[in-house]
Coordinates of C-alpha atoms in Angstrom, one line a residue:
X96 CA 5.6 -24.9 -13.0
X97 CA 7.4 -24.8 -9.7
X98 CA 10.2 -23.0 -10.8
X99 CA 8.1 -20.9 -12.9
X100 CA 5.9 -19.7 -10.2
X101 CA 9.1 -18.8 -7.3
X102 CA 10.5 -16.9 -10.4
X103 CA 7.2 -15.0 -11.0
X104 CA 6.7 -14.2 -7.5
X105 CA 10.0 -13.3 -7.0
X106 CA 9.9 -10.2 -9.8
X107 CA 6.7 -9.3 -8.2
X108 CA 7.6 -9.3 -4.6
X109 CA 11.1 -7.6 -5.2
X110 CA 9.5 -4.8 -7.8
X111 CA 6.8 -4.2 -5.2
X112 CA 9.2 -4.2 -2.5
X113 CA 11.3 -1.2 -5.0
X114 CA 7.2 0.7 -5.4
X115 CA 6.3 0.9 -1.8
X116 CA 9.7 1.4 -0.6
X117 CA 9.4 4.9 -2.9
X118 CA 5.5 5.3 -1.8
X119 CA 6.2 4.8 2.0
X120 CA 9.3 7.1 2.0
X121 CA 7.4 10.0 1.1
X122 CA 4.6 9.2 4.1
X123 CA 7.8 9.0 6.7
X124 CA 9.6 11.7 5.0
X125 CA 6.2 14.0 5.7
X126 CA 6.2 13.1 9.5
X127 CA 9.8 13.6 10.1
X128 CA 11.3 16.6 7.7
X129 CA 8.6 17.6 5.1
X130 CA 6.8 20.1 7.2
X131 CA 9.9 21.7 8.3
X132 CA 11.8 22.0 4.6
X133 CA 8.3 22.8 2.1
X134 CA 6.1 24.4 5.2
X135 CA 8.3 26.4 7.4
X136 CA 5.5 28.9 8.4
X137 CA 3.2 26.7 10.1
X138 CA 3.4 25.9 13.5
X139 CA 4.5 22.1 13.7
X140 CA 1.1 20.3 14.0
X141 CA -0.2 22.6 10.8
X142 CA 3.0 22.1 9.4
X143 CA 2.5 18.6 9.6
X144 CA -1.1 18.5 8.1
X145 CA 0.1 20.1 5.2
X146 CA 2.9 18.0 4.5
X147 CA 0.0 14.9 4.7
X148 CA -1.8 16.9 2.2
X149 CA 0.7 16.6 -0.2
X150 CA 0.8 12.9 0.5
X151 CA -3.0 12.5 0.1
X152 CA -2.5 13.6 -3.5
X153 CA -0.8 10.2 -4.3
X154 CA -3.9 8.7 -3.5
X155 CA -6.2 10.6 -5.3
X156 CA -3.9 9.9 -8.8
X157 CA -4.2 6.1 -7.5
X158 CA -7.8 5.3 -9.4
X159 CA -6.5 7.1 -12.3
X160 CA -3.6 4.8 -12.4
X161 CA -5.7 1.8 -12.0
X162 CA -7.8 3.0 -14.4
X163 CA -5.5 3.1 -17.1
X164 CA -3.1 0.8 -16.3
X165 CA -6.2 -1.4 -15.6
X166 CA -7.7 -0.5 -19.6
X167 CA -4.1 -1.1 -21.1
X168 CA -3.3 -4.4 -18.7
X169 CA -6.4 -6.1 -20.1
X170 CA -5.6 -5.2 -23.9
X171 CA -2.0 -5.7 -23.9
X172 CA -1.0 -7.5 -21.2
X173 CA 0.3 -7.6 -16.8
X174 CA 4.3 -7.6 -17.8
X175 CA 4.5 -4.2 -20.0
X176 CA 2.4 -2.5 -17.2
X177 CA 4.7 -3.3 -14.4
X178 CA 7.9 -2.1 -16.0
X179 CA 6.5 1.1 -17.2
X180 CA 4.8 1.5 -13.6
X181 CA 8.4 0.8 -11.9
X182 CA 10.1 3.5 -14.2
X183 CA 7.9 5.9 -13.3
X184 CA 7.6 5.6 -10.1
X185 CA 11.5 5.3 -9.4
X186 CA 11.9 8.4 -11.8
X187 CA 9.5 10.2 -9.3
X188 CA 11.1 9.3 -5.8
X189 CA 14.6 10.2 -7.5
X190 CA 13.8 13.7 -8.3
X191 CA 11.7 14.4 -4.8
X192 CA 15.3 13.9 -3.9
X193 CA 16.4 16.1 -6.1
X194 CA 14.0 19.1 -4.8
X195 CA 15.2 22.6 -3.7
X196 CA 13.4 23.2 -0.9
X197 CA 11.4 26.1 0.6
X198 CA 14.3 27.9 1.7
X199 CA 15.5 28.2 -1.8
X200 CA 12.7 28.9 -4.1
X201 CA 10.1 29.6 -2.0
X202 CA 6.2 28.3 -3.1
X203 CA 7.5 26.1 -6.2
X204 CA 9.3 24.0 -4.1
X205 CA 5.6 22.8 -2.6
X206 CA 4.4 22.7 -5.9
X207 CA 7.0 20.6 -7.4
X208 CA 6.5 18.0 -4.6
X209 CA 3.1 17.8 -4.8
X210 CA 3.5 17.3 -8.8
X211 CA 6.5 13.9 -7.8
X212 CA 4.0 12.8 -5.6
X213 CA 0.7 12.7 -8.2
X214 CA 3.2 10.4 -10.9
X215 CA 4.2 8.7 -7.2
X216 CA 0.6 8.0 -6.9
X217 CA -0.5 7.4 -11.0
X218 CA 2.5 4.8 -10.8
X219 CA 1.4 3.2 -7.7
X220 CA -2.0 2.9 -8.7
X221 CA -1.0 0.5 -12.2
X222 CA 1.3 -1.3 -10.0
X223 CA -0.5 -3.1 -7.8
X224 CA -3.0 -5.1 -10.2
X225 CA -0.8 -5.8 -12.3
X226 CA 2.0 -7.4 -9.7
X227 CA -0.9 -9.6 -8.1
X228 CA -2.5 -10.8 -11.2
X229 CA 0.5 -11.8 -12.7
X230 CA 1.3 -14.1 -9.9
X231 CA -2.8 -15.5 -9.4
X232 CA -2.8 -15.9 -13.0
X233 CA 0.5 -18.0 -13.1
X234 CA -0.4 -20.2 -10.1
X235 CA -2.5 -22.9 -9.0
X236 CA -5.8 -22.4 -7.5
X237 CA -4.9 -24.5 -4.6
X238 CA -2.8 -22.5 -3.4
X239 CA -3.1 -19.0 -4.9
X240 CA -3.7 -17.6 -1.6
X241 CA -0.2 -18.1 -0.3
X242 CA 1.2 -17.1 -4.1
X243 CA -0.3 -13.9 -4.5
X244 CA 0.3 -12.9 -0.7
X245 CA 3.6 -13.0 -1.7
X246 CA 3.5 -9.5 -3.6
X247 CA 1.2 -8.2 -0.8
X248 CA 4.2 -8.5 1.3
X249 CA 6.1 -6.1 -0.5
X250 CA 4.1 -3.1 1.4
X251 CA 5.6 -4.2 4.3
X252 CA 9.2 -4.9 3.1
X253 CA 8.8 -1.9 1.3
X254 CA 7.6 0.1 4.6
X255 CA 10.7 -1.8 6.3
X256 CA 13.2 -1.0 3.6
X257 CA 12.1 2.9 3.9
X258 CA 11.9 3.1 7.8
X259 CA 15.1 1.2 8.0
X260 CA 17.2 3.3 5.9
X261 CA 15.6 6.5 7.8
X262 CA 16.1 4.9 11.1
X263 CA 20.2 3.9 10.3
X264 CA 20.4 8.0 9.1
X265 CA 18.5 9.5 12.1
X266 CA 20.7 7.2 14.5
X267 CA 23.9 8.2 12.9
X268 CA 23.0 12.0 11.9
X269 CA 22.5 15.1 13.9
X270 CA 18.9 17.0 13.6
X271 CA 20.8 19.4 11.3
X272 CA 22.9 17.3 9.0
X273 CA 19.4 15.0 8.7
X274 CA 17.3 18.0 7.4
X275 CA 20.1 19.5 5.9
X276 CA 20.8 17.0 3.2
X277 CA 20.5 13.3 5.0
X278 CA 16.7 13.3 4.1
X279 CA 17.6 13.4 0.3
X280 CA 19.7 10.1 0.4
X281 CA 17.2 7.0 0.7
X282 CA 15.1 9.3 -2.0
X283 CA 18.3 8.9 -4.7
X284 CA 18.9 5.1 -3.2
X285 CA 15.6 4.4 -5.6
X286 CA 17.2 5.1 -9.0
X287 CA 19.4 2.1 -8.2
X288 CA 16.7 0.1 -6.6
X289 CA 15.3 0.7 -9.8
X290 CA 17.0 -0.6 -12.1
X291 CA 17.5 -3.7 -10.0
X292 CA 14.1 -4.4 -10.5
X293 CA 13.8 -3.5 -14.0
X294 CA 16.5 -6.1 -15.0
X295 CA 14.0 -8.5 -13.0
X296 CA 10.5 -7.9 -14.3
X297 CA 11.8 -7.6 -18.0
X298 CA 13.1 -11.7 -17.4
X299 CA 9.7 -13.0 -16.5
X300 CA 7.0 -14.5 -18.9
X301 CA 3.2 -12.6 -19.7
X302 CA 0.7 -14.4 -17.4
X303 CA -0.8 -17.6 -19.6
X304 CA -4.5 -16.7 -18.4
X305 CA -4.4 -13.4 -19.6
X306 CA -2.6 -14.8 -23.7
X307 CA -5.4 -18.0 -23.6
X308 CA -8.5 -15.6 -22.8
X309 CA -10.6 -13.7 -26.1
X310 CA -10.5 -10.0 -25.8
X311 CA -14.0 -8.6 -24.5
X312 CA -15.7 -6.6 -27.5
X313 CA -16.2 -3.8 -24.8
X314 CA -14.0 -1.5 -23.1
X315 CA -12.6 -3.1 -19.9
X316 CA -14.3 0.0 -17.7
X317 CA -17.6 -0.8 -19.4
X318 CA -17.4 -4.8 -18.6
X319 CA -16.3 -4.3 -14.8
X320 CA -19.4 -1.7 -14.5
X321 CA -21.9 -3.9 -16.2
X322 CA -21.0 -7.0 -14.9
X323 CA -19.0 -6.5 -11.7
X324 CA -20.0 -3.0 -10.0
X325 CA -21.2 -5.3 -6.6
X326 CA -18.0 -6.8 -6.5
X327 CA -16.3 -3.1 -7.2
X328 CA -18.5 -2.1 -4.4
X329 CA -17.0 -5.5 -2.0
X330 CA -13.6 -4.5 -3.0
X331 CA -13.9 -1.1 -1.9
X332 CA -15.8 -1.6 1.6
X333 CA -12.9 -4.6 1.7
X334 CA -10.0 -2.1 1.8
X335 CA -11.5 0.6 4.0
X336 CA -10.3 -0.9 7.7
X337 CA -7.5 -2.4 5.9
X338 CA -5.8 0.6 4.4
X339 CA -7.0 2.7 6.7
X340 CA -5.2 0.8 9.7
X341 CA -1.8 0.1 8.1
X342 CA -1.4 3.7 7.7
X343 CA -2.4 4.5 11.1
X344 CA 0.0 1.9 12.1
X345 CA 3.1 2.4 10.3
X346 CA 2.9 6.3 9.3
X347 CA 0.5 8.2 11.5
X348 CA 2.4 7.0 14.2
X349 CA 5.8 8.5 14.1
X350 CA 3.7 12.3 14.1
X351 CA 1.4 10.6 17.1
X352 CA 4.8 9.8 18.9
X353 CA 6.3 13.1 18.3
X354 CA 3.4 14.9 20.0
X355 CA 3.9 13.0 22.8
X356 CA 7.5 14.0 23.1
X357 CA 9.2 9.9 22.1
X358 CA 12.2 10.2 20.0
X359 CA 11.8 9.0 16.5
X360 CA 14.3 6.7 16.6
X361 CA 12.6 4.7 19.6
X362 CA 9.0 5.1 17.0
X363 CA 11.1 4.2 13.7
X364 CA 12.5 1.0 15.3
X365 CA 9.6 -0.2 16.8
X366 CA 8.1 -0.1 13.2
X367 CA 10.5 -1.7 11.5
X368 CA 10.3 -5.0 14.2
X369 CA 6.8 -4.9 13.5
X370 CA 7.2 -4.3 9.7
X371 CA 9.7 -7.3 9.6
X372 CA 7.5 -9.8 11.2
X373 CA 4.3 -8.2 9.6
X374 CA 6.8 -9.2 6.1
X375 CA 6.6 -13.0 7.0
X376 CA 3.4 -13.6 8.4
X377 CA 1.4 -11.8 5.4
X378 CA 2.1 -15.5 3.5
X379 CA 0.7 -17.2 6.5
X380 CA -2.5 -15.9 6.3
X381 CA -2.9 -16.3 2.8
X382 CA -1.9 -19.5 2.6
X383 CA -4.5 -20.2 5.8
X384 CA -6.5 -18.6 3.7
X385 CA -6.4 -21.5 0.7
X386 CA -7.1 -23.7 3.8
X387 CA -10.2 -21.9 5.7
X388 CA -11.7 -19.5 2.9
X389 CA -10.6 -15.7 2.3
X390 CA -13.9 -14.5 4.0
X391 CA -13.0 -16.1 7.4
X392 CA -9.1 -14.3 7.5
X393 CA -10.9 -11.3 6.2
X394 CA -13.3 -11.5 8.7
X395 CA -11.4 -12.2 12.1
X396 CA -8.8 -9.2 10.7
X397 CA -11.4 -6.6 10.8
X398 CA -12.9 -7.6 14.0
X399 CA -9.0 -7.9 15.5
X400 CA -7.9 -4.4 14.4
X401 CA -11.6 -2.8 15.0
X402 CA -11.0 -3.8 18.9
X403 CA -7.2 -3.2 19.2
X404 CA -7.5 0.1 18.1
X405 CA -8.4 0.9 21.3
X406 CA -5.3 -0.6 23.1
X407 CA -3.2 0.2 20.7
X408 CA -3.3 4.3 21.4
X409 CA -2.3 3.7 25.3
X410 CA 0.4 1.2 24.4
X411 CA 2.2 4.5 22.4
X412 CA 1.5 6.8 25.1
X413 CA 3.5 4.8 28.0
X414 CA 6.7 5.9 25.4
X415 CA 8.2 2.4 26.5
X416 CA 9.6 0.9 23.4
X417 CA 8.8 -3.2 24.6
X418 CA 5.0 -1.6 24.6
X419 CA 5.4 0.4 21.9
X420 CA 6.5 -2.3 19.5
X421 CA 3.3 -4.8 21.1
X422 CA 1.1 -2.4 19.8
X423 CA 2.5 -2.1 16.2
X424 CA 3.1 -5.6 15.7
X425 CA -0.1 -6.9 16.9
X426 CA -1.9 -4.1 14.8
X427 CA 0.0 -5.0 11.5
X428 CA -0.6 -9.3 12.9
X429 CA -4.5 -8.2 12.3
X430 CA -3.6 -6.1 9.4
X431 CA -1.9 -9.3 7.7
X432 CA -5.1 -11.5 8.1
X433 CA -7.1 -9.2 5.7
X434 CA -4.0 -8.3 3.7
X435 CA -2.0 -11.6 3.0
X436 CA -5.7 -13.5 1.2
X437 CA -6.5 -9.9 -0.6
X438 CA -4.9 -10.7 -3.7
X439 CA -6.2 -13.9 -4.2
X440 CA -9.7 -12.6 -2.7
X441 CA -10.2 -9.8 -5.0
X442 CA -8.5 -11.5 -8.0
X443 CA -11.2 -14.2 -7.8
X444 CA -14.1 -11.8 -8.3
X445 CA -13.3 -10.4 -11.9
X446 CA -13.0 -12.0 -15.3
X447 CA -10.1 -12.3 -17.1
X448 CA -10.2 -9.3 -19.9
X449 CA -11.9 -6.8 -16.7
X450 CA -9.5 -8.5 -14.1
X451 CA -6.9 -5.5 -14.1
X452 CA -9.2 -2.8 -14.6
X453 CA -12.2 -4.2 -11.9
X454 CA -9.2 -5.2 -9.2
X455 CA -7.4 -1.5 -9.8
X456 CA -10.7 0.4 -9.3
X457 CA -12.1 -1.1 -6.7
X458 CA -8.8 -0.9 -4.9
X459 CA -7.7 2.2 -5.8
X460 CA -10.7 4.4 -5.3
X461 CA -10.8 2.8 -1.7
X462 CA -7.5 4.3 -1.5
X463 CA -8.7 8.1 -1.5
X464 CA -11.3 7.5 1.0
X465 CA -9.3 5.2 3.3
X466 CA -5.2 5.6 3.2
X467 CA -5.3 8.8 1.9
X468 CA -7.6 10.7 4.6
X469 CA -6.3 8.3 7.1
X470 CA -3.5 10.4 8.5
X471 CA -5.2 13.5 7.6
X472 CA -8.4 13.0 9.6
X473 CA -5.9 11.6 12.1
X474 CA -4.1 14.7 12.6
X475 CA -7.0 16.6 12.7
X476 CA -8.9 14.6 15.0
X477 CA -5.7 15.1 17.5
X478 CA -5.8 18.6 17.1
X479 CA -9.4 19.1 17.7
X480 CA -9.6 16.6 20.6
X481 CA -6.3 16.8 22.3
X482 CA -7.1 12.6 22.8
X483 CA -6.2 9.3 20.4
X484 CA -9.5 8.0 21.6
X485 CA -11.7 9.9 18.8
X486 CA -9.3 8.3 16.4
X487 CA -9.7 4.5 17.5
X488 CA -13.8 5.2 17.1
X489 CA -12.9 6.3 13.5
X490 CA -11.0 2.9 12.7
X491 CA -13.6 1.5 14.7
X492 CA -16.5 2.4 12.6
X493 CA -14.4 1.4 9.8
X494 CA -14.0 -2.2 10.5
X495 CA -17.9 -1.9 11.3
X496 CA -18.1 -1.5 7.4
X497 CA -15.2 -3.4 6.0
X498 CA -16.8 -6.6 8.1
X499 CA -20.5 -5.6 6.4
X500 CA -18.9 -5.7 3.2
X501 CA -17.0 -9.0 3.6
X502 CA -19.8 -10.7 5.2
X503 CA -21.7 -9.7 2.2
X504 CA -19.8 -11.1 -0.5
X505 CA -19.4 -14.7 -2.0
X506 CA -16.4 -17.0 -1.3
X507 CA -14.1 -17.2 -4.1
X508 CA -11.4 -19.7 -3.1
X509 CA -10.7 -22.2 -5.6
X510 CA -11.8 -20.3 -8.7
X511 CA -10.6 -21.0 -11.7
X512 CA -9.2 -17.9 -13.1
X513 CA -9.6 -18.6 -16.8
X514 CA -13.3 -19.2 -16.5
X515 CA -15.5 -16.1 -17.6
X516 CA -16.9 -14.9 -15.0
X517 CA -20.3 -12.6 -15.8
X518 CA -21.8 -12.3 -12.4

């Protein structure tokens, strides 16, 4: 079983890794290039927003991914899911690289970004059920927090992979040679990416919970609504200062930066420290999570972000990189302690046959609220107020909720994952 499990968390972590890597790349590709190469016409900040627009529609094709990936994952199973998800979603981030830009044929090129970026998003939303059930559903209940952190981490290693690879081109690029055809390269590095993790995921076995559990007579949508809408209703509160923070954190932060006139390569470095150490605590805190509960990490991560919030603003403005880095990494630290036991948390709350479909939705519609207004209402709130203070009261009010929703629900550490859960 040992052997079984590192091998199953392995595919998972590395094809995550390959999924946010492509998902992230668009959100730092926005705030550095995007608004200058599909919305020339707009003065920078505008510019900007727009470009974020684009990005928010990955979110909102998110709950339709979970939804169907969700409907198909409980009839036919978590492995077939995950390698159509990866295909798509590398097919996707290839051909964004592959875009004409403004410049070249005008208002399709817009278009045809905003069309990549919905399969980015329908893609996205299949994967991440799927890569988290398969590893909770393989591993023991003892310690399924620290197993199923394990994929979790690939948003950050993902997020690291992406900045890293921007961060190496800015350094060594000019301005012109970057926006001239240096943006396109880490976008074409995902077809082999790719297929590196596709040779991966098509080696591991279908998740023995899911093959030993009857099929429901109902659709999957019908049993997570009938049975599980409160916990639907958890999941989502659950994600709000969660998602909501890791974007402010990690993408909001290079246009925040830029407005305050820091280079981006002193902004992209910072992130990837912070990204790198945000990778190897995320199994710390879920496997202190198999130890204490997943409502206690939850917990103490809301109220952590909800207060730095307001440090973290002041720490970007001194444009020193030592403080600029503090304020990333202790922000993604209290991001960590509600995203390593997530998996495991929201895993625990769904039966079997509704498990992908209930995790996906509850998740994923979270999503459009939370990470994909996130760096919108940022923006805007910048350009309206002309202060960061308006925006820490946003993720303030946020962690407000995401602890009421937490508080609220029932500890599930220790489940058993292949008992029927009706409740």
């Amino acid at each position: 079983m040992a052997t079984s499990i590192k091998k199953i968390v392995a595919a998972s972590l590395i094809g995550t890794t390959i999924e946010w890597y492509d998902f992230f790349l668009y959100g730092s590709a926005a705030a550095l290039v995007f608004n200058k190469l599909f919305f020339p016409d707009a003065d920078p900040l505008t510019g900007t927003l727009l470009a974020f627009l684009t990005y928010a529609v990955g979110f909102i094709a998110r709950p339709l991914g979970g939804l169907i990936f969700g409907h198909f994952g409980d009839r036919l199973g978590r492995k077939k899911l995950l390698v159509v998800s990866l295909l798509l979603m590398g097919a996707a981030t290839f051909l964004i690289g592959c875009l004409p830009t403004y410049a070249a044929v005008g208002a399709a090129a817009p278009l045809l970004l905003t069309l990549l970026r919905l399969v980015q998003g329908f893609a996205l939303g299949g994967e991440w059920g799927g890569a988290v059930l398969i590893v909770s559903e393989h591993g023991d209940a003892a310690r399924r927090g620290f197993w199923a952190s394990w994929p979790q981490a690939g948003a950050p290693g993902g997020n690291l992979l992406a900045t890293g690879v921007l961060a190496v081109l800015a350094a060594t690029q000019s301005d012109e040679a970057f926006l001239a055809w240096g943006w396109r390269v880490p976008f074409l590095l995902s077809g082999v990416l790719v297929l590196i993790g596709l040779w991966i995921r098509l080696s591991i076995t279908e998740s023995p919970v899911f093959q030993q559990a009857e099929p429901e007579e109902t659709a999957p949508i019908i049993g997570v609504l009938r049975h599980h809408w409160r916990d639907v209703v958890v999941a989502i509160g659950a994600r709000l200062a969660e998602n909501i923070s890791f974007y402010l954190l990690t993408v909001f932060v290079i246009t925040y930066a830029k407005t305050n006139k820091i280079e981006n390569t002193t902004v992209l470095n910072a992130v990837l420290i912070a990204s790198a150490i945000h990778f190897v605590t995320i199994p710390m805190w879920g496997a202190l999570s198999d130890r204490i509960g997943r409502r206690p990490m939850y917990l103490a991560g809301a109220a952590g972000i909800g207060l730095w919030i307001f440090a973290f603003f002041p720490l970007i403005d001194t444009g020193n990189f030592l403080a600029i880095t503090l304020a990333i990494t202790v922000g993604l630290l209290f991001h960590g302690m509600m995203y390593g036991p997530q998996a495991a948390f929201f895993a625990e709350l769904f039966g079997t046959r509704m498990r992908y479909t209930g995790v996906s939705i509850g998740a994923q519609l979270s999503a459009i609220v939370a990470g994909a207004l996130a760096p919108i209402i940022a923006v805007a709130l910048l350009k309206g107020y002309g202060s960061s203070l308006p925006i820490s009261v946003y993720l303030g009010l946020a962690a407000v909720l995401t602890l009421a929703a937490v508080y609220a629900a029932r500890e599930t550490q220790g489940r058993d994952l292949a008992e029927k859960v009706n409740a």
